[in-house]
Short mmCIF file of C-alpha atoms in Angstrom, two decimals:
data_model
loop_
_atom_site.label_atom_id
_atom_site.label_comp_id
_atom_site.label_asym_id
_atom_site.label_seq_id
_atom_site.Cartn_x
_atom_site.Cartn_y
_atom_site.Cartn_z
CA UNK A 1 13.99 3.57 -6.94
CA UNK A 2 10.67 3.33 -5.24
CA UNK A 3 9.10 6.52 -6.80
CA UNK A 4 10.61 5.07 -10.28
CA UNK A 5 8.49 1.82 -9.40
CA UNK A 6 5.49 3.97 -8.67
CA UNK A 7 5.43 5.18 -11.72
CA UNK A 8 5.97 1.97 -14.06
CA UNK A 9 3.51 -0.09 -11.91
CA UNK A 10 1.02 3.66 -12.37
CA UNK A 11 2.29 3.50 -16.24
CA UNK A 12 1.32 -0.46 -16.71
CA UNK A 13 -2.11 -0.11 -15.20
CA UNK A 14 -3.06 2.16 -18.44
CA UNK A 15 -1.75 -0.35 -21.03
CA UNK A 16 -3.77 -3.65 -22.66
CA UNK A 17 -2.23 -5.79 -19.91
CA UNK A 18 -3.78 -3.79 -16.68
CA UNK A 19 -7.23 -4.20 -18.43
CA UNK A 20 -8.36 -6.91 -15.59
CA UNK A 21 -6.79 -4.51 -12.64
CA UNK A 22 -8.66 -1.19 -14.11
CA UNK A 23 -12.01 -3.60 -14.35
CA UNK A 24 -11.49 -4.76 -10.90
CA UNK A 25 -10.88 -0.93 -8.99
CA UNK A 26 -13.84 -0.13 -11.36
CA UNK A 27 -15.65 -2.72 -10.05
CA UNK A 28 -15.03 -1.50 -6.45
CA UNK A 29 -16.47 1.73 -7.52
CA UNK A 30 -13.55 3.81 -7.90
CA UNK A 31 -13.04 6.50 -9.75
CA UNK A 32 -10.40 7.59 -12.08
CA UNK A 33 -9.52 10.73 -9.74
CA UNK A 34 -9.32 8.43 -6.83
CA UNK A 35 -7.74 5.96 -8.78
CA UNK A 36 -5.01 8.61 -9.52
CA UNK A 37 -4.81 10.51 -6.40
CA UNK A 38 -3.95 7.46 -4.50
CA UNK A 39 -1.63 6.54 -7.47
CA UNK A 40 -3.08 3.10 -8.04
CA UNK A 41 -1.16 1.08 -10.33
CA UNK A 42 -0.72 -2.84 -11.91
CA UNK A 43 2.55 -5.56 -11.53
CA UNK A 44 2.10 -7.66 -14.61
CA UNK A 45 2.25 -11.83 -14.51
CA UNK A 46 5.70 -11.84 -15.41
CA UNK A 47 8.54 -12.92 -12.99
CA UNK A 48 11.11 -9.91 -14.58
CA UNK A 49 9.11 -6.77 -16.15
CA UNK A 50 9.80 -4.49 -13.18
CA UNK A 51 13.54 -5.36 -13.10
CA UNK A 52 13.95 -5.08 -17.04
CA UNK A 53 12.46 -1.84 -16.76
CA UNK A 54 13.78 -0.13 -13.38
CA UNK A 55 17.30 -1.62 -14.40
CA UNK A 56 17.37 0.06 -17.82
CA UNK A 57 16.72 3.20 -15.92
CA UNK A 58 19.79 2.98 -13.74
CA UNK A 59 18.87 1.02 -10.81
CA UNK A 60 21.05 -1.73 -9.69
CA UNK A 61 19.76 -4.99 -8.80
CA UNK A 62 21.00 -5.05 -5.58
CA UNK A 63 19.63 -1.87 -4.90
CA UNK A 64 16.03 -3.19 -6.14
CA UNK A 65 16.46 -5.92 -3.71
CA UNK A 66 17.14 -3.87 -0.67
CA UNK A 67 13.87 -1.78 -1.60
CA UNK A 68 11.80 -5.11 -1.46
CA UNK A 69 11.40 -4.66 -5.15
CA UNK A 70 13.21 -8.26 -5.88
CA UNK A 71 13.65 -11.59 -4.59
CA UNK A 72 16.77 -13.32 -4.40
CA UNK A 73 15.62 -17.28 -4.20
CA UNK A 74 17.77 -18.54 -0.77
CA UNK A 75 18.90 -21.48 -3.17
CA UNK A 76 20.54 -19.35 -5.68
CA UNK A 77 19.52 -18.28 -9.32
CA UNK A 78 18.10 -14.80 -10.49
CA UNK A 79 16.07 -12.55 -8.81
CA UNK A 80 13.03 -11.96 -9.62
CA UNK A 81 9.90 -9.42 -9.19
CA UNK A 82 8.55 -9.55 -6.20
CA UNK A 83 4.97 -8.01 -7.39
CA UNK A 84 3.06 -10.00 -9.89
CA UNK A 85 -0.29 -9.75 -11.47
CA UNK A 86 -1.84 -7.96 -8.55
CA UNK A 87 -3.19 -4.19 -8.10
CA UNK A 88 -0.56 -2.34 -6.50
CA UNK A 89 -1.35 0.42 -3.67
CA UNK A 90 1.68 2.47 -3.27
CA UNK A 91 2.55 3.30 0.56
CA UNK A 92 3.59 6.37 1.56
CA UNK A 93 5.23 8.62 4.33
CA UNK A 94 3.72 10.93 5.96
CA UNK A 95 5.32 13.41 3.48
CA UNK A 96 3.83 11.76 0.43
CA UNK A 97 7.29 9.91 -0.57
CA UNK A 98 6.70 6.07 -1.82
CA UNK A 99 8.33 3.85 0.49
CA UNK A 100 6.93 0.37 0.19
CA UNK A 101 3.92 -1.49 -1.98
CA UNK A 102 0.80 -3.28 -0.90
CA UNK A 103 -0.52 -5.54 -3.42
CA UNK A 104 -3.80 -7.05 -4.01
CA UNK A 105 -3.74 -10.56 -6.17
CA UNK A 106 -5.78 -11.11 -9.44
CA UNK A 107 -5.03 -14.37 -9.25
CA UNK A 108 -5.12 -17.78 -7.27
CA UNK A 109 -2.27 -16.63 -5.17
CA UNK A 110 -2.82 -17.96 -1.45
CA UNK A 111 -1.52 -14.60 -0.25
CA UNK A 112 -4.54 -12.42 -1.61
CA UNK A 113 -2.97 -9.18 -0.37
CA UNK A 114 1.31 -8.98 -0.38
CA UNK A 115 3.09 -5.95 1.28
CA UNK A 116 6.60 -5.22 0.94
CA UNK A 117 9.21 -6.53 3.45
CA UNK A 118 10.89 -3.93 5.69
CA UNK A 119 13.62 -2.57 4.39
CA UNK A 120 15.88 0.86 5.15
CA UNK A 121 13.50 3.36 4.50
CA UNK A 122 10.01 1.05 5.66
CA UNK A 123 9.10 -0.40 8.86
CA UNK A 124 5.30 -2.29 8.77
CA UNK A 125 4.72 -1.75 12.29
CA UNK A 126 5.20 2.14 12.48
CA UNK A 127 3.53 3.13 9.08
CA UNK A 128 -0.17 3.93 8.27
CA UNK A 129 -1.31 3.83 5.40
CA UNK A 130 -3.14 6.84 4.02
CA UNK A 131 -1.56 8.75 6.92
CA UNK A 132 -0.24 11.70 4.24
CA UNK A 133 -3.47 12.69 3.14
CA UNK A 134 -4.94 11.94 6.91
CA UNK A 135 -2.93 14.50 8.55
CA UNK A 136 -4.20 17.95 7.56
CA UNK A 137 -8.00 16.26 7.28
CA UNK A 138 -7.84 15.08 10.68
CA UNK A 139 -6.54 18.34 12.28
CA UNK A 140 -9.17 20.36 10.74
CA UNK A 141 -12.02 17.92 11.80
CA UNK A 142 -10.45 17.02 15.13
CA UNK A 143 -10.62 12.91 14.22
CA UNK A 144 -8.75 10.17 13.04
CA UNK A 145 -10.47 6.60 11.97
CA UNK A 146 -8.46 3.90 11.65
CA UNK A 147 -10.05 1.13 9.28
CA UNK A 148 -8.74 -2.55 8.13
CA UNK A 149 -7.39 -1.93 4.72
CA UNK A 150 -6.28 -0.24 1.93
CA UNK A 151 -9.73 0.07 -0.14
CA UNK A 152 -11.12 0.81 3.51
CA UNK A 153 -9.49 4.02 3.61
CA UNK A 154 -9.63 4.67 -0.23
CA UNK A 155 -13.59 4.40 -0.20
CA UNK A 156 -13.95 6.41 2.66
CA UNK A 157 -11.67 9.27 1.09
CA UNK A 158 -13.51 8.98 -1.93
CA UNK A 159 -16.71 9.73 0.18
CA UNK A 160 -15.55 12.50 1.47
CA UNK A 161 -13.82 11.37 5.24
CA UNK A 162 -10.15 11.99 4.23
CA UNK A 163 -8.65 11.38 7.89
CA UNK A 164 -8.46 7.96 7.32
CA UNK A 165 -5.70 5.66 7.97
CA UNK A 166 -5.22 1.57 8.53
CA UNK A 167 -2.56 -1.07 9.53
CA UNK A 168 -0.44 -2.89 6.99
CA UNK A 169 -2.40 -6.18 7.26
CA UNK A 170 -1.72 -6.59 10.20
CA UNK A 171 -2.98 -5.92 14.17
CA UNK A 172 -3.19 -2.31 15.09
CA UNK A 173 0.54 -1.37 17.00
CA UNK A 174 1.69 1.08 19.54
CA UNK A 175 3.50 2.83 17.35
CA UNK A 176 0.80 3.27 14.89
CA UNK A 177 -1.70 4.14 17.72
CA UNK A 178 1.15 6.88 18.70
CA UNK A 179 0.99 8.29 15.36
CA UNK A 180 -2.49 9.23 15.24
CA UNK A 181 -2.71 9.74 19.32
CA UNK A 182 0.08 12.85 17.66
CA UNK A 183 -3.21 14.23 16.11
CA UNK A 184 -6.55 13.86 18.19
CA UNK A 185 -6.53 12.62 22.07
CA UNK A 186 -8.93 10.13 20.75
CA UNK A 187 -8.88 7.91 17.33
CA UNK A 188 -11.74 6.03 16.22
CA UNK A 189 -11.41 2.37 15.72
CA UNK A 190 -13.91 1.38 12.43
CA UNK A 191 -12.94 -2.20 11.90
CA UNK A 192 -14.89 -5.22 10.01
CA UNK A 193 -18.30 -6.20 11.74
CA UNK A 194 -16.79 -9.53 11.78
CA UNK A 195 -15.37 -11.75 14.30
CA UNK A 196 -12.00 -11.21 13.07
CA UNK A 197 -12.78 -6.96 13.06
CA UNK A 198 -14.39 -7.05 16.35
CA UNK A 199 -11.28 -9.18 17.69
CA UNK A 200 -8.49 -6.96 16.42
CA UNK A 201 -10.88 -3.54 17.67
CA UNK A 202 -10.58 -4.94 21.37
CA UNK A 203 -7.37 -6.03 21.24
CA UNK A 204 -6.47 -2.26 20.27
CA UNK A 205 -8.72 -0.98 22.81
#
């Protein structure tokens, strides 16, 4: 179901309607290999184009739900998509398989960035993103930077530094500091100048 989403929300960035989402990742200098190797995609405004279109392919809605794909209001009615009008970043396992969605808003949404919730097959806590494409990079060049976010690590593979890798929006975890302490004896910590970046870097340290 979540490699099926991959693909419509990759699909719907190429149509008429992703026109503001390519002119944004073009804006942020990306290119269309990067844009594709990190299979970049686009949720539309619309509360019900994923589930028309991952439900005619054979998903069930509750299934949809349980992958974070959905919401089911607490006060009843239909569920709806979960992702809407924002740039979607698939996450992936360490294999390369989709397991969960970051998305950035193109909107006035007060969340600017939206990950999915945990679910079976995705934990926040224990996942980095990039991590797939880190692994092999970061073994051959004996490092491992961890960065803030998602375009963090997607600029800095496009430059060239592929062992890359950052927290799901939120503070740095053991278990994420375990998975790249698995690969070098010690990761480098490249977070915002800011107050904010210089307070989550010590609080890792």
């Amino acid at each position: 179901v979540l490699e099926e989403a991959a693909k419509y929300f990759e699909f719907e960035l190429r149509t008429d309607s992703g026109a503001g989402a390519r002119a944004y990742l073009k804006g942020r200098g990306l290119t269309a290999e990067t844009i594709s190797g990190f299979r970049l995609g686009y949720a539309s405004d619309s509360r019900t184009a994923l589930k028309t279109a991952l439900k005619s392919a054979n998903a069930s809605e509750s299934l949809l739900v349980t992958a974070g794909m959905l919401i089911e209001p607490d006060g009843g009615g239909p569920s709806y998509d979960r992702f809407r009008n924002r740039v979607i970043f698939p996450i992936q396992d360490r294999r390369g398989r989709v397991i969960a969605f970051g998305g950035r808003t193109l909107g006035n949404s007060p969340a600017k960035y939206l990950n999915s919730p945990d679910t079976p097959v995705f934990q926040k806590g224990s996942v980095l993103y990039g991590m797939h494409l880190a692994r092999g990079a970061a073994r051959k060049s004996g490092r491992i930077i961890a960065v803030e976010g998602y375009m963090d690590v997607i600029a800095l593979n496009q430059g060239g530094v592929a062992e890359t890798v950052a927290p799901l929006g939120t503070a740095l975890t053991e278990l994420q500091m375990e998975e790249m302490w698995r690969l070098v004896d010690s990761p480098t910590l490249c977070f915002d100048g800011d107050r904010a970046g210089q307070k989550a870097a010590a609080r890792a340290a």
